[in-house]
mmCIF file of C-alpha atoms in Angstrom:
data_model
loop_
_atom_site.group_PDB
_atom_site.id
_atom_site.type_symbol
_atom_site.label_atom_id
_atom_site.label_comp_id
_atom_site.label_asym_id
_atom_site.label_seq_id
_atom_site.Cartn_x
_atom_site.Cartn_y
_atom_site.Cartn_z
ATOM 1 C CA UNK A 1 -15.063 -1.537 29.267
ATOM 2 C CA UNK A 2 -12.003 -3.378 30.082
ATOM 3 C CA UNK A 3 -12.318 -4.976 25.906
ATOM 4 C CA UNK A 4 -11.858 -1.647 24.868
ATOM 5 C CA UNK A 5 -8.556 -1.238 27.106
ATOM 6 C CA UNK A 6 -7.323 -4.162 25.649
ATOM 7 C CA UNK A 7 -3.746 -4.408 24.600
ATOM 8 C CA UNK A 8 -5.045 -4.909 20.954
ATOM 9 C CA UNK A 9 -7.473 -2.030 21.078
ATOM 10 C CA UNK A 10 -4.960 0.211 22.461
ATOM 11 C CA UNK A 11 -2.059 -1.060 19.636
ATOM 12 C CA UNK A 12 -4.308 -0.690 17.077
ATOM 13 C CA UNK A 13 -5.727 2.530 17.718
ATOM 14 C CA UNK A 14 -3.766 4.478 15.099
ATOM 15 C CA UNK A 15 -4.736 1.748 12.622
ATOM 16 C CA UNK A 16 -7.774 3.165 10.302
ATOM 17 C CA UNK A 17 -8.636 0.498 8.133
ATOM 18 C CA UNK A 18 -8.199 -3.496 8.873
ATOM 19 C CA UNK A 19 -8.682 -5.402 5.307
ATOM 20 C CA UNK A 20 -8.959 -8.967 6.355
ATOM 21 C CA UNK A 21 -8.384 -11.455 2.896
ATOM 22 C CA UNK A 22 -9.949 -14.800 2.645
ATOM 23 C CA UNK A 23 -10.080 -17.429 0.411
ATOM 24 C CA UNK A 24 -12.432 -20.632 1.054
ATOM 25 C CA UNK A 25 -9.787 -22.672 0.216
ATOM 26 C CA UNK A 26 -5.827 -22.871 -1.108
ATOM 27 C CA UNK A 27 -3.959 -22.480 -3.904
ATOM 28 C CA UNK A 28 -6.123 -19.633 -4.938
ATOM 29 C CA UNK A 29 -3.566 -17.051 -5.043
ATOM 30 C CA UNK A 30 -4.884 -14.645 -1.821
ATOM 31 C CA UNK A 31 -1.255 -14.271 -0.390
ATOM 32 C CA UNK A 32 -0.190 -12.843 -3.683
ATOM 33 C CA UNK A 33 -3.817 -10.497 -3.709
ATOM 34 C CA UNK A 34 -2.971 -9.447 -0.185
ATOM 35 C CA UNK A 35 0.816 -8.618 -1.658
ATOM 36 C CA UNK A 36 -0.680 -6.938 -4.105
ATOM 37 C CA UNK A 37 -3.177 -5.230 -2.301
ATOM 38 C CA UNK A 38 -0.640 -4.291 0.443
ATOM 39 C CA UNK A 39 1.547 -2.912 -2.602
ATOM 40 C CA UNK A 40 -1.143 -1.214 -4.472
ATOM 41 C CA UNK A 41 -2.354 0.832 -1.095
ATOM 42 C CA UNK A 42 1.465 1.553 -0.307
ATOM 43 C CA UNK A 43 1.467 3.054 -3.812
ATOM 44 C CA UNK A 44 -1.366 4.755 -3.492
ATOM 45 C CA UNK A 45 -0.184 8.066 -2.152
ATOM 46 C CA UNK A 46 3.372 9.291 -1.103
ATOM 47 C CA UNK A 47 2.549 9.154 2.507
ATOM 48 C CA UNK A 48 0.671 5.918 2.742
ATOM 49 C CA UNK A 49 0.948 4.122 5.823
ATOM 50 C CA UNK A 50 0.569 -0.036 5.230
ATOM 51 C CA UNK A 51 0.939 -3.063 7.302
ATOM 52 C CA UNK A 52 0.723 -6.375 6.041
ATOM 53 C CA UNK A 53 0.208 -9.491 8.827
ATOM 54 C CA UNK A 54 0.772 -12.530 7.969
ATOM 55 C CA UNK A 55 -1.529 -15.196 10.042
ATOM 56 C CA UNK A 56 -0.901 -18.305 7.769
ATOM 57 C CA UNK A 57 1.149 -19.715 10.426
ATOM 58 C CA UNK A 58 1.785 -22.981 9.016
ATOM 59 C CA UNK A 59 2.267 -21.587 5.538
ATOM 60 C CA UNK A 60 3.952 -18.403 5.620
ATOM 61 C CA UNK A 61 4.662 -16.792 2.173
ATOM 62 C CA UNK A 62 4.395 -12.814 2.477
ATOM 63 C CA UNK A 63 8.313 -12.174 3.758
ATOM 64 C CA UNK A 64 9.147 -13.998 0.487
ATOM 65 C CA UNK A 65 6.682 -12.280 -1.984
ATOM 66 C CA UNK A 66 7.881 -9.113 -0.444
ATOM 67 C CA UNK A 67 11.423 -9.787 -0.746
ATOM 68 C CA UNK A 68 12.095 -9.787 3.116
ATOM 69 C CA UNK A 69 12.674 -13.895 3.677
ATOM 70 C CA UNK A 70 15.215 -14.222 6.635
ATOM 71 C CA UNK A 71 15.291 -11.290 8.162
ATOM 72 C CA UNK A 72 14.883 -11.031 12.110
ATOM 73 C CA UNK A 73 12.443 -9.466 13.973
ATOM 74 C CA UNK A 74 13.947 -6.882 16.968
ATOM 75 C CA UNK A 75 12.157 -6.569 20.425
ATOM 76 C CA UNK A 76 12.122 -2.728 21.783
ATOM 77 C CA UNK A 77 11.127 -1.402 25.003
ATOM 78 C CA UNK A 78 7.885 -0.792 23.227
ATOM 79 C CA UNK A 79 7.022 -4.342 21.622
ATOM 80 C CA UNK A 80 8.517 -6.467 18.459
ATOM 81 C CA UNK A 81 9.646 -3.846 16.120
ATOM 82 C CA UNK A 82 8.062 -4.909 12.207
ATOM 83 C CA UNK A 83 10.468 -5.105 9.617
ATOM 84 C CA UNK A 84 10.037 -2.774 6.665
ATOM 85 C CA UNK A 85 9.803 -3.923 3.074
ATOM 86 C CA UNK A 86 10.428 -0.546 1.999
ATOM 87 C CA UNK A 87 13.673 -0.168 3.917
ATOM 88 C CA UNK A 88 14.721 3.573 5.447
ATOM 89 C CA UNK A 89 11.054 5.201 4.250
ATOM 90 C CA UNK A 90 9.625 2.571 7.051
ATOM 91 C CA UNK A 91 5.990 2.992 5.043
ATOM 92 C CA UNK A 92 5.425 -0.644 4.608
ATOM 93 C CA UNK A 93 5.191 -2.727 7.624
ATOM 94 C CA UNK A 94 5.438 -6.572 7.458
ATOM 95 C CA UNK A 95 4.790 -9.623 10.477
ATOM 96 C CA UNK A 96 4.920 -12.999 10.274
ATOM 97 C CA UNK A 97 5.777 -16.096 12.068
ATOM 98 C CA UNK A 98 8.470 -17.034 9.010
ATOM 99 C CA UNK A 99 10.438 -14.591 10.287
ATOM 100 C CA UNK A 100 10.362 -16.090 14.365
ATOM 101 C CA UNK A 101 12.078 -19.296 12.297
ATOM 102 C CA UNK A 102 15.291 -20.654 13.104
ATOM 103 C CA UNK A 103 15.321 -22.524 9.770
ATOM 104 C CA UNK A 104 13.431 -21.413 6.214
ATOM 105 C CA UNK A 105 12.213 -25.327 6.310
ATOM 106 C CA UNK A 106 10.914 -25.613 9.596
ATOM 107 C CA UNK A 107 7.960 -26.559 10.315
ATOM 108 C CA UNK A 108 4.788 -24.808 12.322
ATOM 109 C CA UNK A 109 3.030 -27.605 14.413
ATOM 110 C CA UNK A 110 0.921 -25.827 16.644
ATOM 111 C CA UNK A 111 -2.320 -26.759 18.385
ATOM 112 C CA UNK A 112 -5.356 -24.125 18.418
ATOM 113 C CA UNK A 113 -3.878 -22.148 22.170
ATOM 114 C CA UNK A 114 -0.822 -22.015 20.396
ATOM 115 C CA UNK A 115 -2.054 -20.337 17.002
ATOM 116 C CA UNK A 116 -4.467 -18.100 19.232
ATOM 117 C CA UNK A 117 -1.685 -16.984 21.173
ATOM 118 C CA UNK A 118 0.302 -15.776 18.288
ATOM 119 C CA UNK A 119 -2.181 -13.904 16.607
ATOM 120 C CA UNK A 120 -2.534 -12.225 19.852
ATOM 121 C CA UNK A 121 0.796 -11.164 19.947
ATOM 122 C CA UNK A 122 0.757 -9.830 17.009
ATOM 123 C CA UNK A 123 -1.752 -7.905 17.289
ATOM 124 C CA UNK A 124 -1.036 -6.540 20.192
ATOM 125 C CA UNK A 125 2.931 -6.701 21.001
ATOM 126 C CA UNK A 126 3.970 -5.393 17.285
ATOM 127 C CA UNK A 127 4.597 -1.349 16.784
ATOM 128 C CA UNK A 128 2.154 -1.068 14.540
ATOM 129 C CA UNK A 129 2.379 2.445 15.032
ATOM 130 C CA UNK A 130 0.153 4.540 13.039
ATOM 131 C CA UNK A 131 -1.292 2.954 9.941
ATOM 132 C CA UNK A 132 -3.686 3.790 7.067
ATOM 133 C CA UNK A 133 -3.765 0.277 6.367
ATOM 134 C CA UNK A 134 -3.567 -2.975 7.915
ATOM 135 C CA UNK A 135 -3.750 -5.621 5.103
ATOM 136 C CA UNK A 136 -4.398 -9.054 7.293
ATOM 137 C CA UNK A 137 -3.325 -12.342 4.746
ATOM 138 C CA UNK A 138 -5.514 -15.367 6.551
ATOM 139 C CA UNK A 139 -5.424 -19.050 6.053
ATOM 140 C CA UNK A 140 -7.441 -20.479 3.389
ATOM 141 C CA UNK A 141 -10.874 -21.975 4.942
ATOM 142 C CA UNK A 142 -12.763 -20.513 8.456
ATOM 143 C CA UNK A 143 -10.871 -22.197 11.021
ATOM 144 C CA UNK A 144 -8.836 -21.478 14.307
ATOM 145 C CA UNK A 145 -7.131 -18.705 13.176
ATOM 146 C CA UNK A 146 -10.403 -16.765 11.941
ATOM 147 C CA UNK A 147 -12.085 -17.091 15.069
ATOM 148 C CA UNK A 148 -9.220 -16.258 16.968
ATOM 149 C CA UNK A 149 -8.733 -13.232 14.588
ATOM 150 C CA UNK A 150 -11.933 -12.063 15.001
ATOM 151 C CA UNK A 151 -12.077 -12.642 18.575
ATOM 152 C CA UNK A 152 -8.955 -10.795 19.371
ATOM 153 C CA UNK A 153 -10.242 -7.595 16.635
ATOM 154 C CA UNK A 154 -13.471 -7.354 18.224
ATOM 155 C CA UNK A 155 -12.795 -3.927 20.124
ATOM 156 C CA UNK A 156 -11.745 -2.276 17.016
ATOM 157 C CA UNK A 157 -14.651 -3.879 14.839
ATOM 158 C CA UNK A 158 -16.191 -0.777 13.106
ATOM 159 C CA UNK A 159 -12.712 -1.021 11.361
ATOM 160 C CA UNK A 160 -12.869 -4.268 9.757
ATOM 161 C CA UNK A 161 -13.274 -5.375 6.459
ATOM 162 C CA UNK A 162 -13.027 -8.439 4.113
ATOM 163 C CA UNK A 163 -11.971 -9.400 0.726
ATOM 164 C CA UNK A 164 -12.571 -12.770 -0.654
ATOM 165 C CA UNK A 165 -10.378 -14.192 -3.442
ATOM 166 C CA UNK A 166 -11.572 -16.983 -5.429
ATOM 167 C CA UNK A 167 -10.656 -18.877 -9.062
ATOM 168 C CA UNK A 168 -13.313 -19.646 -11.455
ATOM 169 C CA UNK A 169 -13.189 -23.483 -10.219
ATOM 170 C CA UNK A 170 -16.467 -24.723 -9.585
ATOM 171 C CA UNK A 171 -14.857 -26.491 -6.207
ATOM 172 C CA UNK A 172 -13.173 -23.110 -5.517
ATOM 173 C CA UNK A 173 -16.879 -21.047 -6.108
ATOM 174 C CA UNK A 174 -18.193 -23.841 -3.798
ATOM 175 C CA UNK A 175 -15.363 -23.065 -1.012
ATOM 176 C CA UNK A 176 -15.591 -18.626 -1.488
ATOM 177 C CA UNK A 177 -19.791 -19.526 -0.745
ATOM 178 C CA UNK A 178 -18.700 -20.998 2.588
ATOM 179 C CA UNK A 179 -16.458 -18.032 3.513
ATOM 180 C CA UNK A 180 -19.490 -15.374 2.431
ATOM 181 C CA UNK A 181 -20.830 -17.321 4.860
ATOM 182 C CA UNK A 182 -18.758 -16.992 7.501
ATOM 183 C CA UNK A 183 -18.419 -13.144 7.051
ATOM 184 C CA UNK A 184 -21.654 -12.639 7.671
ATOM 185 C CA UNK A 185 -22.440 -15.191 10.680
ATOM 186 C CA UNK A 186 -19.705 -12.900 12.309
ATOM 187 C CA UNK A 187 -20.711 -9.486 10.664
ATOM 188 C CA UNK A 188 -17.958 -8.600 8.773
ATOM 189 C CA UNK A 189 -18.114 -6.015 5.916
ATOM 190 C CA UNK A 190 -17.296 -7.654 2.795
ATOM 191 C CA UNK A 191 -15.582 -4.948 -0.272
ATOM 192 C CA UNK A 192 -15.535 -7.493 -2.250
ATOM 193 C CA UNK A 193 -14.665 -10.467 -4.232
ATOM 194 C CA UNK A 194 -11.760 -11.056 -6.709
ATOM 195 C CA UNK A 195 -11.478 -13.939 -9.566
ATOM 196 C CA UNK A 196 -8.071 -14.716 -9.823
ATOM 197 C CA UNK A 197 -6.443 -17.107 -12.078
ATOM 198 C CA UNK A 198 -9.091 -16.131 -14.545
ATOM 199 C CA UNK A 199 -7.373 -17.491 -17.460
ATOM 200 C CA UNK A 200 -3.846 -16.873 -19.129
ATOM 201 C CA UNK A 201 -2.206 -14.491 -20.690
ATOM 202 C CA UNK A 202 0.188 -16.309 -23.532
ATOM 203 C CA UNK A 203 3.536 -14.420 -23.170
ATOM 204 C CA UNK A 204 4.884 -14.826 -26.339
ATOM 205 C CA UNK A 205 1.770 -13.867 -28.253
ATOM 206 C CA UNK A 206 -0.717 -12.428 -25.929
ATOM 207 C CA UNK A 207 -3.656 -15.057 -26.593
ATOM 208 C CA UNK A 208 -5.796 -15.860 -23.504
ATOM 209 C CA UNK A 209 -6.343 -19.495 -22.545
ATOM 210 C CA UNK A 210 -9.374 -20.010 -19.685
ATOM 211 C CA UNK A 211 -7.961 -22.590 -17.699
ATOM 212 C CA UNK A 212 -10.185 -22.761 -15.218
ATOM 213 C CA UNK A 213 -13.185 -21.194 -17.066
ATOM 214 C CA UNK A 214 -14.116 -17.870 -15.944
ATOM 215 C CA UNK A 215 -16.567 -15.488 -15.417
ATOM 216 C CA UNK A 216 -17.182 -17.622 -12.424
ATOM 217 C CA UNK A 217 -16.411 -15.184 -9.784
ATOM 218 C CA UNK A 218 -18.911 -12.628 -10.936
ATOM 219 C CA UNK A 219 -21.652 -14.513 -11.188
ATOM 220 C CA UNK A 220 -21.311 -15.564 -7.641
ATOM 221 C CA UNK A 221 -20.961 -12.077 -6.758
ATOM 222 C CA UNK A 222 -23.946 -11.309 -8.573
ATOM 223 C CA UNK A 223 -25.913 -13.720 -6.999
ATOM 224 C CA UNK A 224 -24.847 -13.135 -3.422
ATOM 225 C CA UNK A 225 -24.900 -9.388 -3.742
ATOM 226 C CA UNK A 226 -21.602 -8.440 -3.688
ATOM 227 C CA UNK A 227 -19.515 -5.673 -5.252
ATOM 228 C CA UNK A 228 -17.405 -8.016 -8.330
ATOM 229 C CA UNK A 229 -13.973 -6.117 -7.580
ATOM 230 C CA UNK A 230 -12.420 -7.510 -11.097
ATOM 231 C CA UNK A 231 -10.709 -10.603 -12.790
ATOM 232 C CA UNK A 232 -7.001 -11.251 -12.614
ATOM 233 C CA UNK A 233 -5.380 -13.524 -15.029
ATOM 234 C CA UNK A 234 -2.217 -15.707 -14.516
ATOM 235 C CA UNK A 235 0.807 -13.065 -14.619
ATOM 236 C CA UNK A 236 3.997 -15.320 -15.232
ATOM 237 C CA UNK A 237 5.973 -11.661 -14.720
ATOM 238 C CA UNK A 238 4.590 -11.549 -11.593
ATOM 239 C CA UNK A 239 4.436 -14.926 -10.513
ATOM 240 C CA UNK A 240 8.117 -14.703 -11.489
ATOM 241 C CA UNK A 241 8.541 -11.472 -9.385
ATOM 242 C CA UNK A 242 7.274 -12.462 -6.282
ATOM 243 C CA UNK A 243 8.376 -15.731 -6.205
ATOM 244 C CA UNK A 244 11.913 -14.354 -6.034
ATOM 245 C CA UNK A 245 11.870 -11.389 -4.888
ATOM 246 C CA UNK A 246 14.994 -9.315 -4.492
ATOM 247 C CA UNK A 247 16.022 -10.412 -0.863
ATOM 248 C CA UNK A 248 18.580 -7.190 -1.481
ATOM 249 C CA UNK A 249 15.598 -4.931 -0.678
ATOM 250 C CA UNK A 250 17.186 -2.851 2.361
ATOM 251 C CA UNK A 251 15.461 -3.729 5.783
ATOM 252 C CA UNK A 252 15.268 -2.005 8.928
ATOM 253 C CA UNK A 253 14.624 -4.359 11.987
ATOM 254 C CA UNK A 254 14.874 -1.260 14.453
ATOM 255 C CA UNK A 255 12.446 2.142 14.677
ATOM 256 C CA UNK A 256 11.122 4.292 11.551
ATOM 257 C CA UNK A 257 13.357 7.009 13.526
ATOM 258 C CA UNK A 258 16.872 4.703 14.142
ATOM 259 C CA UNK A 259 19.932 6.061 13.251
ATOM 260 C CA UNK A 260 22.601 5.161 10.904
ATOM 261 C CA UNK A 261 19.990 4.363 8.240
ATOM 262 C CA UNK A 262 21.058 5.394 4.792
ATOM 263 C CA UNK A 263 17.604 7.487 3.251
ATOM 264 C CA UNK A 264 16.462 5.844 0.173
ATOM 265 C CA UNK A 265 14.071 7.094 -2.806
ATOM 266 C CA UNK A 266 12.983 4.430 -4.119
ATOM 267 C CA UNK A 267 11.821 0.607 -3.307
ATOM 268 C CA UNK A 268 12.465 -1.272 -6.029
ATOM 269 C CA UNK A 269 9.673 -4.370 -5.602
ATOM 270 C CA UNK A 270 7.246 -1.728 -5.769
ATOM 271 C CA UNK A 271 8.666 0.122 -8.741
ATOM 272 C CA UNK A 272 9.157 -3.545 -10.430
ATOM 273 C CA UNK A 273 5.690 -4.668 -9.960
ATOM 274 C CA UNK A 274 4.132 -1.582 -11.333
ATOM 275 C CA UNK A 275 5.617 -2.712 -14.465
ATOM 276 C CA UNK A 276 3.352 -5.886 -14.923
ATOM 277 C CA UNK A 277 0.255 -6.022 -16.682
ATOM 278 C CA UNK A 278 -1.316 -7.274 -13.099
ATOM 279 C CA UNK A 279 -0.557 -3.600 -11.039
ATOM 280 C CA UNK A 280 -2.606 -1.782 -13.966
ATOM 281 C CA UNK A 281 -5.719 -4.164 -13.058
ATOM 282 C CA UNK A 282 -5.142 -4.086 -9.232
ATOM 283 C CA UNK A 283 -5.733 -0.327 -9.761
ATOM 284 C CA UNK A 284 -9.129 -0.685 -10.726
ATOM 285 C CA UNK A 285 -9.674 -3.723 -7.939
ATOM 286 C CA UNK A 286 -7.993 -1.256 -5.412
ATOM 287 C CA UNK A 287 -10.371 2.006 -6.630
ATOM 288 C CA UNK A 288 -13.582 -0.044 -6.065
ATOM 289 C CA UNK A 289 -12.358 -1.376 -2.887
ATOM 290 C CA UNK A 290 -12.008 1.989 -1.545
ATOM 291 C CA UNK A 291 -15.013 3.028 -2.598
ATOM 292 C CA UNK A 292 -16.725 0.468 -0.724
ATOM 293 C CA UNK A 293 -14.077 1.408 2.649
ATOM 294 C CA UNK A 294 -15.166 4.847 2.593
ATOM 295 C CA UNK A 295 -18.637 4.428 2.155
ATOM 296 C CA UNK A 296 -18.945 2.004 4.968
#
């Protein structure tokens, strides 16, 4: 009983859905899926609720794909206020340890108690506040920070679910095996798995190049009976776009309701990214994700 009165159970009771991304190992692109999944959800309808937590503590990257690098995080009689990618409309929720920096450069050397303790904070000192989504971006591997994650999620379970992000690399197939492994030693739901990086898109005159062969990802999906979610090749627009993101995007660091705010229409990431070839196939990634959240 006293799990279930935890203060993570009680935060996260107006959460509905956890999506928890993985990747069996780096440089695979998951922090810009989980940006784009977190984007794509937002997107999704004019009231969507979406939080995106970054636990890559000791390589923080989703305040700068989501244009919010810099910015401070508030305390509130109520817990560390998030800041908002999305400015005034407060829809789109952001947390990570790059913005508890004193310097961009610094770096995160933290034992395991250290790492646990964080991820404990944030999931249960943060006004989450009531959520459709919480998008969860993860280290690369099954390490501290998984278990601890887990751990610390465990009252609010029936709400997880995973998505694991791979590149058609035999050595990354090998690593993406390892974390369908760990998913289900700890029972998490898996929606799926995405092949990023699966070949590129010439800019100039459209011709596709398979760097690092493809078709990989689906045939490990295949085999380990798993929903193939889709293929996404290399975007330079939005490799461009979210590796300098418009740090102009306007940020609250106090509540949804503070005052003072000037209302705003539009959020201009979001309308940006919609206009690369990668947001038209996250739509069909994101449809067949949902399907499997909703059936679950």
């Amino acid at each position: 009983m006293a799990s279930q009165e935890s203060p993570v159970s009680r935060r996260l009771q107006s959460v509905k859905h956890i999506i928890i991304v993985l990747s069996g190992k780096g440089g695979v692109g998951k922090s810009s899926v989980s940006t784009q999944l977190a984007l794509n959800l937002y997107g999704s309808s004019p009231t969507a609720r979406v939080g995106i937590l970054d636990v890559d503590l000791t390589g923080p990257s989703i305040p700068r794909m989501l244009g919010v690098d810099g910015h401070p995080v508030h305390q509130s009689s109520d817990g560390w206020v998030p800041v908002f990618a999305d400015g005034s409309e407060a829809r789109l929720a952001c947390m990570s340890v790059g913005f508890l920096l004193k310097k961009k450069g610094d770096s995160v050397v933290w034992r395991g108690p250290k790492k646990n303790g964080m991820i404990r904070q944030f999931l249960g000192d943060v006004r989450w506040g009531e959520l459709d989504y919480l998008v969860i971006d993860t280290p690369p591997g099954t390490s501290d920070e998984h278990l601890s994650l887990l751990e610390h999620l465990g009252p609010v379970h029936s709400k997880l679910s995973a998505v694991v992000v791979t590149t058609p690399q035999a050595v990354a197939l090998t690593d993406a095996m390892k974390c369908v492994s760990f998913t289900r030693a700890v029972n998490l739901p898996v929606l799926g798995l995405i092949e990023n990086m699966s070949g590129y898109v010439c800019p100039c005159c459209g011709e596709v190049s398979n760097v690092f062969s493809t078709g990989g990802g689906e045939a490990l999906a295949q085999r380990e009976q798993l929903t193939f979610l889709g293929s996404l090749p290399v975007d330079t627009e939005l490799v461009t776009l979210l590796d300098a993101a418009a740090s102009d995007e306007a940020v609250s660091n106090s509540s949804p309701e503070g005052e003072g705010q000037t209302p705003r229409s539009s959020f201009s990431l979001l309308r940006r990214y919609q206009a690369t070839s990668s947001a038209k196939l996250f739509e069909v990634i994101l449809q067949k994700a949902l399907v499997g959240l909703h059936s679950s």
